[in-house]
């Protein structure tokens, strides 16, 4: 079928695939022909046998470890999918190559991994052997047609109504914040929901390695980094994007994920009048965020005391998410304020603790959070007792 389509010079649409199949005169009935056309179209331009999983609105992640080792997450943790498989290891490799090409990225023996966004918004990560032992590994994270709203996250149990009202107040007060948590805890989902609350007259400029944030907002400018080409040229780093974003008159500067030297430019921006900035960072707990940022700051040549001084002045809050091991439910667990310890180093202090049963408890950092909001004319957490 590939050869017939190539000879005809036709794009592999459903119609051209059907025409090529009819020309081959297969011994198939009407229903069988339709099923075969769908299968061939999926193999040529879709995600092959994974299309049926990606079409399921409940599926958030699809992970391929081998021809018959496919795992999915439907919101309650990973489970093995027994009804879907590839013909062999080469079929998995072919799919990885095709998806990388569709994303405009390189994937070969010289660069055996890719992290990119597909045209439909699905996030792709793939690793080829020998980096991946035995078989090509593919990780796909589905993309919702629209982002979650904060009310939808409340209904899903990600945070109680009182916690949502607190975050609305934080956005109105234009406090700068980082959303922390482990992989797959919903950091990007929560950030997109919060950005949807930003006033329609404000301009949001987002810098990301892989374009994931799609907030429901009328004025969003999205910048995406770029890896080097085959000659090692043309790379655009996240730090480059943050610097350019500062020249684009942002009302809200957003870094999709702080993971390197760009932390210096972000903290500098938040210290020079760019209020209300936000981003995400990987961390095991909210109290670990200053240490995590210290490690990232060292990549930019920033010494420890200078980093902590910048951090205390730039960052107001840390919102931490967890994933419950039993249920797999993603939820907001803590909101911390940033303060200084006796040595002058930045530390976080719990302002609000959100329990799995939906209860919300004030912590020792609550008074500081109230003061930060009150200084900007906002009453924080009216529903928190």
GROMACS .gro file of C-alpha atoms in nm:
model
  385
    1UNK     CA    1   0.000   0.000   0.000
    2UNK     CA    2   0.286   0.240   0.075
    3UNK     CA    3   0.432   0.169  -0.269
    4UNK     CA    4   0.099   0.225  -0.446
    5UNK     CA    5   0.044   0.556  -0.264
    6UNK     CA    6   0.399   0.668  -0.340
    7UNK     CA    7   0.359   0.584  -0.710
    8UNK     CA    8   0.031   0.774  -0.722
    9UNK     CA    9   0.182   1.072  -0.541
   10UNK     CA   10  -0.128   1.088  -0.321
   11UNK     CA   11  -0.142   1.191   0.041
   12UNK     CA   12  -0.241   0.897   0.264
   13UNK     CA   13  -0.597   1.014   0.335
   14UNK     CA   14  -0.881   0.772   0.401
   15UNK     CA   15  -1.000   0.820   0.041
   16UNK     CA   16  -0.662   0.756  -0.121
   17UNK     CA   17  -0.602   0.453   0.098
   18UNK     CA   18  -0.942   0.314   0.004
   19UNK     CA   19  -0.872   0.375  -0.368
   20UNK     CA   20  -0.534   0.202  -0.345
   21UNK     CA   21  -0.693  -0.091  -0.163
   22UNK     CA   22  -0.965  -0.130  -0.428
   23UNK     CA   23  -0.697  -0.124  -0.700
   24UNK     CA   24  -0.525  -0.415  -0.527
   25UNK     CA   25  -0.852  -0.617  -0.559
   26UNK     CA   26  -0.829  -0.790  -0.222
   27UNK     CA   27  -1.065  -1.085  -0.159
   28UNK     CA   28  -1.259  -0.895   0.109
   29UNK     CA   29  -1.624  -0.820   0.175
   30UNK     CA   30  -1.767  -0.470   0.226
   31UNK     CA   31  -1.729  -0.456   0.604
   32UNK     CA   32  -1.385  -0.615   0.585
   33UNK     CA   33  -1.275  -0.352   0.334
   34UNK     CA   34  -1.385  -0.071   0.569
   35UNK     CA   35  -1.202  -0.229   0.861
   36UNK     CA   36  -0.891  -0.276   0.647
   37UNK     CA   37  -0.901   0.088   0.528
   38UNK     CA   38  -0.922   0.209   0.888
   39UNK     CA   39  -0.635  -0.018   0.989
   40UNK     CA   40  -0.416   0.088   0.695
   41UNK     CA   41  -0.487   0.459   0.747
   42UNK     CA   42  -0.398   0.422   1.114
   43UNK     CA   43  -0.077   0.240   1.023
   44UNK     CA   44   0.023   0.495   0.760
   45UNK     CA   45  -0.057   0.827   0.928
   46UNK     CA   46  -0.198   0.753   1.274
   47UNK     CA   47  -0.055   0.581   1.579
   48UNK     CA   48  -0.114   0.231   1.449
   49UNK     CA   49  -0.271  -0.003   1.707
   50UNK     CA   50  -0.246   0.277   1.967
   51UNK     CA   51  -0.508   0.489   1.790
   52UNK     CA   52  -0.793   0.313   1.967
   53UNK     CA   53  -0.635   0.393   2.305
   54UNK     CA   54  -0.560   0.757   2.225
   55UNK     CA   55  -0.920   0.802   2.108
   56UNK     CA   56  -1.047   0.701   2.454
   57UNK     CA   57  -1.115   1.026   2.647
   58UNK     CA   58  -1.037   0.852   2.976
   59UNK     CA   59  -0.682   0.755   2.872
   60UNK     CA   60  -0.417   1.003   2.983
   61UNK     CA   61  -0.098   0.805   2.908
   62UNK     CA   62  -0.002   0.520   2.674
   63UNK     CA   63   0.334   0.349   2.733
   64UNK     CA   64   0.488   0.095   2.496
   65UNK     CA   65   0.764  -0.128   2.634
   66UNK     CA   66   0.750  -0.391   2.359
   67UNK     CA   67   0.524  -0.540   2.090
   68UNK     CA   68   0.290  -0.692   2.347
   69UNK     CA   69   0.376  -0.478   2.650
   70UNK     CA   70   0.144  -0.180   2.637
   71UNK     CA   71   0.033   0.005   2.950
   72UNK     CA   72  -0.233   0.274   2.987
   73UNK     CA   73  -0.340   0.515   3.257
   74UNK     CA   74  -0.708   0.600   3.278
   75UNK     CA   75  -0.667   0.829   3.578
   76UNK     CA   76  -0.623   0.564   3.846
   77UNK     CA   77  -0.273   0.435   3.777
   78UNK     CA   78  -0.112   0.219   3.511
   79UNK     CA   79  -0.262  -0.109   3.398
   80UNK     CA   80  -0.158  -0.345   3.122
   81UNK     CA   81  -0.364  -0.340   2.802
   82UNK     CA   82  -0.410  -0.697   2.685
   83UNK     CA   83  -0.618  -0.632   2.372
   84UNK     CA   84  -0.363  -0.422   2.180
   85UNK     CA   85  -0.026  -0.529   2.042
   86UNK     CA   86   0.224  -0.468   1.761
   87UNK     CA   87   0.331  -0.728   1.506
   88UNK     CA   88   0.696  -0.718   1.617
   89UNK     CA   89   0.972  -0.492   1.751
   90UNK     CA   90   1.036  -0.342   1.410
   91UNK     CA   91   0.674  -0.223   1.395
   92UNK     CA   92   0.727  -0.035   1.722
   93UNK     CA   93   1.044   0.127   1.584
   94UNK     CA   94   0.869   0.227   1.261
   95UNK     CA   95   0.591   0.395   1.457
   96UNK     CA   96   0.842   0.587   1.670
   97UNK     CA   97   1.021   0.710   1.357
   98UNK     CA   98   0.696   0.815   1.189
   99UNK     CA   99   0.567   1.000   1.494
  100UNK     CA  100   0.899   1.181   1.538
  101UNK     CA  101   0.888   1.286   1.171
  102UNK     CA  102   0.532   1.411   1.214
  103UNK     CA  103   0.653   1.624   1.505
  104UNK     CA  104   0.937   1.764   1.293
  105UNK     CA  105   1.206   1.604   1.509
  106UNK     CA  106   1.503   1.378   1.443
  107UNK     CA  107   1.514   1.018   1.568
  108UNK     CA  108   1.797   0.790   1.455
  109UNK     CA  109   2.105   0.608   1.582
  110UNK     CA  110   2.295   0.935   1.618
  111UNK     CA  111   2.016   1.087   1.830
  112UNK     CA  112   1.825   0.789   1.970
  113UNK     CA  113   1.562   0.981   2.168
  114UNK     CA  114   1.297   1.240   2.100
  115UNK     CA  115   1.075   1.458   2.318
  116UNK     CA  116   0.819   1.647   2.112
  117UNK     CA  117   0.459   1.748   2.058
  118UNK     CA  118   0.255   1.588   1.778
  119UNK     CA  119   0.031   1.803   1.556
  120UNK     CA  120  -0.281   1.699   1.751
  121UNK     CA  121  -0.120   1.805   2.081
  122UNK     CA  122  -0.021   1.457   2.203
  123UNK     CA  123   0.315   1.457   2.380
  124UNK     CA  124   0.565   1.208   2.240
  125UNK     CA  125   0.875   1.060   2.398
  126UNK     CA  126   1.059   0.773   2.232
  127UNK     CA  127   1.392   0.598   2.290
  128UNK     CA  128   1.561   0.361   2.046
  129UNK     CA  129   1.787   0.064   2.125
  130UNK     CA  130   2.056   0.029   2.247
  131UNK     CA  131   1.961   0.311   2.485
  132UNK     CA  132   1.633   0.127   2.543
  133UNK     CA  133   1.714  -0.234   2.619
  134UNK     CA  134   1.553  -0.482   2.382
  135UNK     CA  135   1.290  -0.271   2.207
  136UNK     CA  136   1.200   0.086   2.119
  137UNK     CA  137   1.008   0.250   2.403
  138UNK     CA  138   0.729   0.497   2.327
  139UNK     CA  139   0.551   0.721   2.579
  140UNK     CA  140   0.244   0.917   2.469
  141UNK     CA  141   0.050   1.162   2.682
  142UNK     CA  142  -0.291   1.253   2.541
  143UNK     CA  143  -0.406   1.609   2.491
  144UNK     CA  144  -0.752   1.724   2.597
  145UNK     CA  145  -0.944   1.928   2.339
  146UNK     CA  146  -0.969   2.196   2.607
  147UNK     CA  147  -0.802   2.243   2.947
  148UNK     CA  148  -0.970   2.156   3.274
  149UNK     CA  149  -1.133   2.439   3.463
  150UNK     CA  150  -1.076   2.479   3.834
  151UNK     CA  151  -1.437   2.380   3.901
  152UNK     CA  152  -1.386   2.058   3.704
  153UNK     CA  153  -1.078   1.979   3.911
  154UNK     CA  154  -1.286   2.030   4.225
  155UNK     CA  155  -1.550   1.786   4.096
  156UNK     CA  156  -1.275   1.536   4.010
  157UNK     CA  157  -1.145   1.550   4.367
  158UNK     CA  158  -0.815   1.720   4.282
  159UNK     CA  159  -0.881   1.987   4.545
  160UNK     CA  160  -1.170   2.095   4.770
  161UNK     CA  161  -1.383   2.398   4.694
  162UNK     CA  162  -1.215   2.599   4.971
  163UNK     CA  163  -0.875   2.525   4.817
  164UNK     CA  164  -0.998   2.638   4.475
  165UNK     CA  165  -1.126   2.964   4.622
  166UNK     CA  166  -0.786   3.021   4.785
  167UNK     CA  167  -0.607   2.974   4.452
  168UNK     CA  168  -0.849   3.215   4.283
  169UNK     CA  169  -0.751   3.474   4.543
  170UNK     CA  170  -0.383   3.405   4.486
  171UNK     CA  171  -0.430   3.471   4.111
  172UNK     CA  172  -0.619   3.793   4.177
  173UNK     CA  173  -0.343   3.908   4.413
  174UNK     CA  174  -0.083   3.840   4.139
  175UNK     CA  175   0.137   3.636   4.372
  176UNK     CA  176   0.422   3.451   4.202
  177UNK     CA  177   0.412   3.075   4.246
  178UNK     CA  178   0.564   2.745   4.146
  179UNK     CA  179   0.361   2.425   4.118
  180UNK     CA  180   0.570   2.133   4.239
  181UNK     CA  181   0.523   1.758   4.240
  182UNK     CA  182   0.647   1.434   4.092
  183UNK     CA  183   0.601   1.314   3.735
  184UNK     CA  184   0.238   1.266   3.637
  185UNK     CA  185   0.088   1.444   3.938
  186UNK     CA  186  -0.099   1.700   3.726
  187UNK     CA  187   0.127   2.006   3.751
  188UNK     CA  188   0.064   2.122   3.394
  189UNK     CA  189  -0.309   2.051   3.423
  190UNK     CA  190  -0.340   2.268   3.735
  191UNK     CA  191  -0.125   2.545   3.586
  192UNK     CA  192  -0.339   2.561   3.273
  193UNK     CA  193  -0.654   2.579   3.486
  194UNK     CA  194  -0.508   2.865   3.693
  195UNK     CA  195  -0.399   3.058   3.384
  196UNK     CA  196  -0.756   3.036   3.261
  197UNK     CA  197  -0.851   3.255   3.560
  198UNK     CA  198  -0.619   3.537   3.456
  199UNK     CA  199  -0.804   3.851   3.348
  200UNK     CA  200  -0.881   3.870   2.974
  201UNK     CA  201  -0.694   4.201   2.939
  202UNK     CA  202  -0.366   4.047   3.058
  203UNK     CA  203  -0.102   3.909   2.819
  204UNK     CA  204   0.040   3.566   2.908
  205UNK     CA  205   0.378   3.467   2.758
  206UNK     CA  206   0.463   3.098   2.799
  207UNK     CA  207   0.811   2.948   2.747
  208UNK     CA  208   0.831   2.567   2.725
  209UNK     CA  209   1.057   2.288   2.607
  210UNK     CA  210   0.756   2.102   2.469
  211UNK     CA  211   0.438   2.299   2.404
  212UNK     CA  212   0.197   2.154   2.659
  213UNK     CA  213   0.023   2.452   2.818
  214UNK     CA  214  -0.293   2.549   2.635
  215UNK     CA  215  -0.482   2.771   2.879
  216UNK     CA  216  -0.833   2.887   2.797
  217UNK     CA  217  -0.739   3.253   2.764
  218UNK     CA  218  -0.778   3.506   2.480
  219UNK     CA  219  -0.420   3.641   2.484
  220UNK     CA  220  -0.152   3.374   2.510
  221UNK     CA  221   0.188   3.383   2.336
  222UNK     CA  222   0.362   3.045   2.335
  223UNK     CA  223   0.736   2.998   2.277
  224UNK     CA  224   0.893   2.654   2.230
  225UNK     CA  225   1.258   2.554   2.251
  226UNK     CA  226   1.438   2.375   1.967
  227UNK     CA  227   1.711   2.110   1.973
  228UNK     CA  228   2.025   2.144   1.756
  229UNK     CA  229   2.022   2.012   1.400
  230UNK     CA  230   2.245   1.737   1.265
  231UNK     CA  231   2.539   1.979   1.251
  232UNK     CA  232   2.486   2.077   1.614
  233UNK     CA  233   2.356   2.423   1.518
  234UNK     CA  234   2.033   2.613   1.565
  235UNK     CA  235   1.959   2.516   1.925
  236UNK     CA  236   1.719   2.744   2.116
  237UNK     CA  237   1.718   2.674   2.488
  238UNK     CA  238   1.453   2.749   2.744
  239UNK     CA  239   1.683   3.016   2.883
  240UNK     CA  240   1.687   3.185   2.541
  241UNK     CA  241   1.308   3.182   2.539
  242UNK     CA  242   1.276   3.333   2.886
  243UNK     CA  243   1.504   3.618   2.784
  244UNK     CA  244   1.298   3.683   2.471
  245UNK     CA  245   0.973   3.659   2.664
  246UNK     CA  246   1.083   3.947   2.886
  247UNK     CA  247   1.095   4.170   2.576
  248UNK     CA  248   0.740   4.080   2.472
  249UNK     CA  249   0.558   4.284   2.738
  250UNK     CA  250   0.424   3.995   2.944
  251UNK     CA  251   0.168   4.062   3.215
  252UNK     CA  252   0.226   3.703   3.328
  253UNK     CA  253   0.554   3.526   3.253
  254UNK     CA  254   0.514   3.147   3.261
  255UNK     CA  255   0.786   2.881   3.238
  256UNK     CA  256   0.626   2.546   3.165
  257UNK     CA  257   0.888   2.356   3.361
  258UNK     CA  258   1.191   2.498   3.539
  259UNK     CA  259   1.463   2.241   3.485
  260UNK     CA  260   1.793   2.422   3.427
  261UNK     CA  261   1.980   2.750   3.408
  262UNK     CA  262   1.664   2.939   3.307
  263UNK     CA  263   1.579   2.955   3.678
  264UNK     CA  264   1.819   3.251   3.702
  265UNK     CA  265   1.638   3.450   3.432
  266UNK     CA  266   1.298   3.363   3.579
  267UNK     CA  267   1.393   3.477   3.930
  268UNK     CA  268   1.551   3.792   3.787
  269UNK     CA  269   1.231   3.868   3.597
  270UNK     CA  270   1.012   3.816   3.902
  271UNK     CA  271   1.239   4.053   4.094
  272UNK     CA  272   1.209   4.330   3.835
  273UNK     CA  273   0.840   4.406   3.828
  274UNK     CA  274   0.696   4.098   3.656
  275UNK     CA  275   0.440   4.003   3.920
  276UNK     CA  276   0.220   3.699   3.899
  277UNK     CA  277   0.473   3.480   3.720
  278UNK     CA  278   0.444   3.105   3.757
  279UNK     CA  279   0.574   2.770   3.641
  280UNK     CA  280   0.623   2.410   3.744
  281UNK     CA  281   0.915   2.222   3.894
  282UNK     CA  282   0.979   1.857   3.980
  283UNK     CA  283   1.020   1.807   4.355
  284UNK     CA  284   0.936   1.536   4.607
  285UNK     CA  285   0.783   1.782   4.854
  286UNK     CA  286   0.718   2.155   4.885
  287UNK     CA  287   0.996   2.187   5.144
  288UNK     CA  288   1.241   2.050   4.886
  289UNK     CA  289   1.174   2.322   4.628
  290UNK     CA  290   1.442   2.569   4.752
  291UNK     CA  291   1.703   2.293   4.745
  292UNK     CA  292   1.589   2.188   4.398
  293UNK     CA  293   1.614   2.546   4.271
  294UNK     CA  294   1.955   2.583   4.436
  295UNK     CA  295   2.080   2.286   4.235
  296UNK     CA  296   1.936   2.432   3.914
  297UNK     CA  297   2.082   2.776   3.992
  298UNK     CA  298   2.428   2.625   4.019
  299UNK     CA  299   2.400   2.537   3.647
  300UNK     CA  300   2.379   2.911   3.577
  301UNK     CA  301   2.683   2.984   3.794
  302UNK     CA  302   2.477   3.140   4.073
  303UNK     CA  303   2.623   3.084   4.418
  304UNK     CA  304   2.409   2.955   4.703
  305UNK     CA  305   2.352   3.278   4.896
  306UNK     CA  306   2.275   3.478   4.582
  307UNK     CA  307   2.022   3.218   4.468
  308UNK     CA  308   1.845   3.211   4.803
  309UNK     CA  309   1.840   3.590   4.819
  310UNK     CA  310   1.678   3.604   4.475
  311UNK     CA  311   1.437   3.326   4.564
  312UNK     CA  312   1.312   3.494   4.883
  313UNK     CA  313   1.243   3.816   4.697
  314UNK     CA  314   1.092   3.659   4.382
  315UNK     CA  315   0.877   3.366   4.488
  316UNK     CA  316   0.567   3.395   4.708
  317UNK     CA  317   0.412   3.046   4.706
  318UNK     CA  318   0.469   2.680   4.630
  319UNK     CA  319   0.164   2.468   4.545
  320UNK     CA  320   0.248   2.099   4.581
  321UNK     CA  321   0.065   1.809   4.418
  322UNK     CA  322   0.080   1.440   4.497
  323UNK     CA  323  -0.060   1.121   4.354
  324UNK     CA  324  -0.222   0.890   4.606
  325UNK     CA  325  -0.055   0.547   4.577
  326UNK     CA  326  -0.374   0.351   4.649
  327UNK     CA  327  -0.627   0.528   4.425
  328UNK     CA  328  -0.390   0.693   4.177
  329UNK     CA  329  -0.583   1.019   4.225
  330UNK     CA  330  -0.389   1.338   4.160
  331UNK     CA  331  -0.458   1.616   4.411
  332UNK     CA  332  -0.325   1.937   4.562
  333UNK     CA  333  -0.171   1.847   4.898
  334UNK     CA  334  -0.009   2.167   5.030
  335UNK     CA  335   0.031   2.538   4.974
  336UNK     CA  336   0.355   2.682   5.119
  337UNK     CA  337   0.481   3.035   5.159
  338UNK     CA  338   0.849   3.120   5.108
  339UNK     CA  339   1.038   3.275   5.396
  340UNK     CA  340   1.392   3.284   5.541
  341UNK     CA  341   1.557   3.069   5.806
  342UNK     CA  342   1.799   3.215   6.068
  343UNK     CA  343   2.089   3.169   5.825
  344UNK     CA  344   1.913   3.377   5.559
  345UNK     CA  345   1.839   3.082   5.332
  346UNK     CA  346   1.500   3.046   5.164
  347UNK     CA  347   1.271   2.784   5.314
  348UNK     CA  348   0.904   2.704   5.267
  349UNK     CA  349   0.643   2.703   5.539
  350UNK     CA  350   0.306   2.525   5.511
  351UNK     CA  351   0.023   2.776   5.490
  352UNK     CA  352  -0.255   2.532   5.400
  353UNK     CA  353  -0.268   2.152   5.422
  354UNK     CA  354  -0.531   1.974   5.209
  355UNK     CA  355  -0.612   1.623   5.331
  356UNK     CA  356  -0.737   1.338   5.106
  357UNK     CA  357  -1.079   1.358   5.274
  358UNK     CA  358  -1.124   1.717   5.152
  359UNK     CA  359  -1.053   1.891   5.481
  360UNK     CA  360  -0.840   2.206   5.475
  361UNK     CA  361  -0.618   2.302   5.769
  362UNK     CA  362  -0.423   2.623   5.820
  363UNK     CA  363  -0.051   2.592   5.886
  364UNK     CA  364   0.212   2.819   6.039
  365UNK     CA  365   0.258   3.005   5.708
  366UNK     CA  366  -0.107   3.113   5.692
  367UNK     CA  367  -0.048   3.455   5.850
  368UNK     CA  368   0.214   3.539   5.588
  369UNK     CA  369  -0.017   3.428   5.306
  370UNK     CA  370  -0.294   3.649   5.444
  371UNK     CA  371  -0.056   3.945   5.459
  372UNK     CA  372   0.065   3.892   5.103
  373UNK     CA  373  -0.291   3.888   4.971
  374UNK     CA  374  -0.413   4.176   5.191
  375UNK     CA  375  -0.126   4.395   5.068
  376UNK     CA  376  -0.285   4.367   4.722
  377UNK     CA  377  -0.643   4.413   4.831
  378UNK     CA  378  -0.746   4.046   4.833
  379UNK     CA  379  -0.896   3.854   5.124
  380UNK     CA  380  -0.740   3.507   5.123
  381UNK     CA  381  -0.926   3.183   5.183
  382UNK     CA  382  -1.263   3.305   5.312
  383UNK     CA  383  -1.385   2.943   5.313
  384UNK     CA  384  -1.092   2.810   5.516
  385UNK     CA  385  -1.168   2.784   5.886
   0.00000   0.00000   0.00000
